[in-house]
Each structure stands twice: as structure tokens, then as C-alpha cells.
Coordinates of C-alpha atoms in Angstrom, one line a residue:
Chain D
X3 CA 10.4 -11.9 -0.7
X4 CA 6.9 -11.1 -1.8
X5 CA 4.3 -12.7 0.8
X6 CA 1.7 -15.2 -0.5
X7 CA -1.8 -14.6 0.3
X8 CA -4.4 -17.2 0.3
X9 CA -7.0 -17.7 -0.9
X10 CA -6.8 -15.7 -4.1
X11 CA -10.6 -14.8 -4.1
X12 CA -13.7 -15.6 -1.8
X13 CA -17.4 -15.2 -2.6
X14 CA -19.4 -14.9 0.7
X15 CA -23.2 -14.2 1.6
X16 CA -23.6 -11.3 3.9
X17 CA -23.2 -12.6 7.6
X18 CA -20.7 -15.4 6.9
X19 CA -16.9 -15.4 8.2
X20 CA -13.9 -15.3 6.0
X21 CA -10.2 -15.8 6.9
X22 CA -7.4 -14.4 4.6
X23 CA -3.9 -15.8 5.2
X24 CA -0.6 -13.9 4.3
X25 CA 2.6 -15.9 4.6
X26 CA 6.3 -15.1 4.3
X27 CA 9.6 -16.9 3.8
X28 CA 11.2 -14.1 5.5
X29 CA 11.4 -13.3 9.2
X30 CA 8.9 -10.5 9.7
X31 CA 8.9 -7.3 12.0
X32 CA 5.4 -6.4 11.2
X33 CA 2.5 -7.0 8.8
X34 CA 0.3 -4.4 7.8
X35 CA -3.4 -5.1 6.2
X36 CA -5.2 -2.9 3.8
X37 CA -8.5 -3.0 1.7
X38 CA -8.8 -1.4 -1.7
X39 CA -12.2 -1.2 -3.3
X40 CA -12.4 -0.7 -7.1
X41 CA -11.0 2.2 -8.1
X42 CA -10.1 3.7 -4.9
X43 CA -6.7 4.0 -2.9
X44 CA -6.0 1.2 -0.3
X45 CA -7.2 2.2 3.1
X46 CA -5.3 1.1 6.3
X47 CA -7.0 -1.7 8.6
X48 CA -4.3 -2.5 11.2
X49 CA -0.8 -3.4 12.0
X50 CA 0.5 -6.5 13.6
X51 CA 4.1 -6.7 15.1
X52 CA 6.1 -9.6 16.1
X53 CA 5.2 -11.1 19.2
X54 CA 1.8 -12.8 18.3
X55 CA -0.2 -9.7 18.6
X56 CA -3.6 -9.7 17.8
X57 CA -5.4 -6.6 16.7
X58 CA -9.3 -5.9 16.3
X59 CA -11.0 -3.3 14.1
X60 CA -15.0 -3.6 14.4
X61 CA -15.7 -7.1 13.2
X62 CA -12.3 -7.5 11.6
X63 CA -9.5 -8.9 13.5
X64 CA -6.0 -10.1 12.9
X65 CA -3.2 -12.4 14.3
X66 CA 0.6 -12.7 13.7
X67 CA 2.3 -16.2 14.2
X68 CA 5.9 -15.3 14.6
X69 CA 6.8 -18.8 14.3
X70 CA 5.3 -19.6 10.9
X71 CA 5.9 -15.9 9.6
X72 CA 2.1 -15.9 8.9
X73 CA -0.7 -13.3 9.5
X74 CA -4.3 -14.1 9.3
X75 CA -7.1 -11.7 8.7
X76 CA -10.7 -12.7 10.5
X77 CA -13.8 -11.1 9.1
X78 CA -16.9 -12.1 11.0
X79 CA -20.5 -11.7 10.1
X80 CA -19.3 -9.9 7.0
X81 CA -21.1 -6.9 5.7
X82 CA -21.5 -5.6 2.1
X83 CA -19.2 -2.9 2.7
X84 CA -16.4 -5.5 3.4
X85 CA -16.1 -6.1 -0.3
X86 CA -13.0 -5.3 -2.1
X87 CA -9.2 -6.6 -2.4
X88 CA -7.4 -7.1 0.7
X89 CA -3.6 -6.8 0.9
X90 CA -1.2 -7.7 3.3
X91 CA 2.3 -5.7 3.4
X92 CA 5.1 -7.0 5.3
X93 CA 8.0 -5.2 7.0
X94 CA 11.3 -7.0 7.5
X95 CA 13.2 -4.4 9.3
X96 CA 12.0 -2.7 12.2
X97 CA 11.4 0.9 11.4
X98 CA 12.1 0.6 7.6
X99 CA 8.2 0.8 6.7
X100 CA 9.4 -0.3 3.2
X101 CA 6.4 -2.6 2.6
X102 CA 6.5 -5.5 0.2
X103 CA 2.7 -6.3 -0.7
X104 CA 1.1 -9.8 -1.3
X105 CA -0.9 -10.3 -4.6
X106 CA -4.2 -9.6 -2.8
X107 CA -7.3 -11.4 -2.0
X108 CA -10.5 -10.3 -3.8
X109 CA -13.6 -10.8 -1.3
X110 CA -17.0 -10.3 -2.8
X111 CA -20.0 -10.1 -0.5
X112 CA -23.3 -10.9 -1.6
X113 CA -26.8 -10.0 -0.2
Chain M
X29 CA -9.4 11.3 6.0
X30 CA -5.8 11.2 4.7
X31 CA -4.3 14.5 3.4
X32 CA -2.3 13.4 0.5
X33 CA -3.0 14.5 -2.8
X34 CA -2.0 13.1 -6.5
X35 CA -2.6 15.0 -9.8
X36 CA -3.5 14.5 -12.4
X37 CA -6.1 11.6 -11.8
X38 CA -6.0 10.4 -15.2
X39 CA -3.7 11.2 -17.8
X40 CA -3.7 10.0 -21.4
X41 CA -0.3 11.0 -23.2
X42 CA 1.7 9.9 -26.5
X43 CA 4.6 7.9 -26.7
X44 CA 7.9 9.9 -26.1
X45 CA 6.6 12.7 -24.0
X46 CA 7.8 13.7 -20.9
X47 CA 5.5 13.6 -17.7
X48 CA 5.7 14.4 -14.1
X49 CA 3.0 13.0 -11.7
X50 CA 2.4 15.2 -8.6
X51 CA 2.2 13.9 -4.9
X52 CA 1.8 16.2 -2.0
X53 CA 1.0 15.5 1.6
X54 CA 0.2 17.9 4.4
X55 CA 0.7 15.6 7.2
X56 CA 4.1 16.3 7.9
X57 CA 5.3 12.7 7.2
X58 CA 8.9 11.9 6.5
X59 CA 8.6 8.9 4.5
X60 CA 6.9 8.8 1.1
X61 CA 6.5 6.2 -1.6
X62 CA 5.5 5.6 -5.2
X63 CA 3.8 2.1 -6.1
X64 CA 2.9 0.9 -9.5
X65 CA -0.4 -1.3 -9.7
X66 CA -1.9 -2.8 -12.8
X67 CA -5.9 -3.4 -12.5
X68 CA -6.6 -6.1 -9.9
X69 CA -2.9 -6.9 -9.3
X70 CA -0.5 -6.3 -6.5
X71 CA 1.3 -2.9 -5.4
X72 CA 4.8 -2.8 -6.6
X73 CA 7.1 -0.5 -4.8
X74 CA 9.1 1.5 -7.4
X75 CA 10.6 4.4 -5.2
X76 CA 10.9 5.6 -1.6
X77 CA 12.1 8.3 0.2
X78 CA 13.3 8.6 3.9
X79 CA 13.2 12.4 4.1
X80 CA 14.3 15.3 2.0
X81 CA 17.0 14.8 -0.6
X82 CA 16.9 11.1 0.3
X83 CA 15.4 8.7 -2.5
X84 CA 16.0 5.3 -3.4
X85 CA 14.7 2.6 -6.0
X86 CA 12.2 0.2 -5.0
X87 CA 11.9 -3.7 -5.7
X88 CA 10.3 -3.1 -9.1
X89 CA 12.6 -1.7 -11.6
X90 CA 11.5 1.4 -13.2
X91 CA 12.5 3.9 -15.8
X92 CA 11.0 6.7 -13.7
X93 CA 12.8 9.3 -11.5
X94 CA 11.9 11.0 -8.6
X95 CA 12.9 13.8 -6.3
X96 CA 12.4 15.2 -2.7
X97 CA 13.3 18.8 -2.2
X98 CA 10.7 19.6 0.3
X99 CA 9.0 17.2 2.9
X100 CA 5.7 17.5 1.6
X101 CA 6.3 17.1 -2.2
X102 CA 7.5 13.9 -4.0
X103 CA 7.0 14.2 -7.8
X104 CA 7.7 11.3 -9.9
X105 CA 9.1 11.8 -13.6
X106 CA 9.1 9.8 -16.9
X107 CA 11.5 11.4 -19.4
X108 CA 9.9 9.5 -22.4
X109 CA 6.7 7.9 -21.8
X110 CA 6.1 4.4 -23.6
X111 CA 3.1 2.1 -23.7
X112 CA 4.6 0.0 -21.2
X113 CA 4.3 2.6 -18.8
X114 CA 0.5 2.3 -18.9
X115 CA -0.5 1.7 -15.2
X116 CA -1.9 3.1 -12.1
X117 CA 0.5 4.9 -9.8
X118 CA 0.0 5.1 -6.2
X119 CA 1.6 7.8 -3.8
X120 CA 1.8 7.2 -0.1
X121 CA 3.4 8.6 2.9
X122 CA 4.0 7.5 6.7
X123 CA 5.7 8.9 9.8
X124 CA 8.6 7.2 11.5
X125 CA 7.7 5.6 14.7
X126 CA 9.0 7.8 17.6
X127 CA 8.4 10.9 15.7
X128 CA 5.8 13.5 15.7
X129 CA 3.6 15.0 18.5
X130 CA 3.2 12.2 21.3
X131 CA 5.8 10.1 19.9
X132 CA 4.0 7.9 17.5
X133 CA 5.0 4.5 18.1
X134 CA 4.0 2.9 14.7
X135 CA 2.3 4.3 11.9
X136 CA 0.4 3.1 8.9
X137 CA 0.8 4.4 5.4
X138 CA -1.6 6.8 3.8
X139 CA -2.5 6.5 0.1
X140 CA -3.4 9.1 -2.4
X141 CA -6.2 8.4 -4.9
X142 CA -3.6 7.5 -7.6
X143 CA -2.8 8.5 -11.3
X144 CA -4.1 6.3 -14.0
X145 CA -1.6 6.7 -16.9
X146 CA -2.3 5.5 -20.2
X147 CA 0.4 6.1 -23.1
X148 CA -0.9 5.6 -26.5

């Protein structure tokens, strides 16, 4: 039931782009994306609802492919502040808000 | 900035002791959650609550218990701590879509800073 994230880790230079994927074997109602910096609490980035909705947040955007039960997070022109571990949380039932999180993708941005 | 607070931030305690981790939120959220997270690993849901007097166990089995007597308060208790309980515990809250001022359509979870528990 746990979604699978890929890749597990990414190392980029500042200004490069990255894509993080989140796949589920179950039909999803929504996908939530969070970023967690070392020693800090996860911080909300965005929610994607079924219907192929694409959302944006500064230079971070995401999509949700309902047919594939997959969501992708796009980070363009990465900044040093983007470093951290990115988690997707999946919601199976509308309104349940009980999220099952993926194992995380560690993103390192170097100058 | 999220208004959800956890205390203590760090706790080192001996085996067999009873402990209570506190979590409070001032946002009027109806749903609250406890997650367990080992360093660098995923978050595992161990307890959640849909409202006052409503609690359920999460996907990861845990020997801890919770209570929800007041909307804003969701404490987690370990009756007898063991070294295997060493981990970080994160509390979170969210608002049910359609609730609250302006009929919120969908909401995210807000996380507390966590309690890092070490049982020796």
C-alpha cells in the first residue's frame, strides 16, 4: 500500500532541474507532497487531486496521472534552499486525509 | 506558520518508564495524527483521530496509546518504554474539507517539530 518514490536520491548543481516520481498500486484520490529538511518538520508543498490536475508553487510544480496512479514533482532551476527529503503522501479515500507516505527522495543541491 | 506544538523536543529516558508526549494545536483542526520516523526514513502513521473521543490505530503497529478529550490536544503515552521505542515522533493536524470558515475545500497536514525519544 505504501507508494514507491524514485529516485531514492538526487544530487544536482544549482540551476539544474529534477523530477521525483511517486507511484501507487492502489487507486488514489489525492497525492500530497512535502519537503523535510534535516532535523525539521515536514513542510507542505502542494496537493494533487485525481483528474490530472497540475499545481505550481514557485519553481516547483507537480502532476497527477490518474491512469497510471502516479504523481511527479518537477523542480526547475533548483536553488540551494530546495535541498531536503521529499515525501509524497497518498490518500486512497476522499476526505479520509489518512496519508500513506513514500520512503522519500533525498535531494542535494550543490553550488 | 503552523500553530502545532510538541513537547518535549528531546527526551532520554530509562527502560520501563512511563512517558507522555504532548501535542497541541490552536488551529481548530478536527483531525490529528501521530507519525513515527526513524532518521532518514519514511513517516509511519501510528495513530489518528477524526475528532474528540475518536481514535484509531494507524498502519504501523505501536505499543503506544492516544487520547482525544479536547479538540486541540492529542497526547501519546507509552506505559513502559523500551529501547525499540527509540525514534522521532511527529504530530500533525488537518481540517476536513468543507469545514471551517470559507468552507475549506482541501487542506494539507501541518506538522509539529517532533519529539526525539531515546530509551536507554
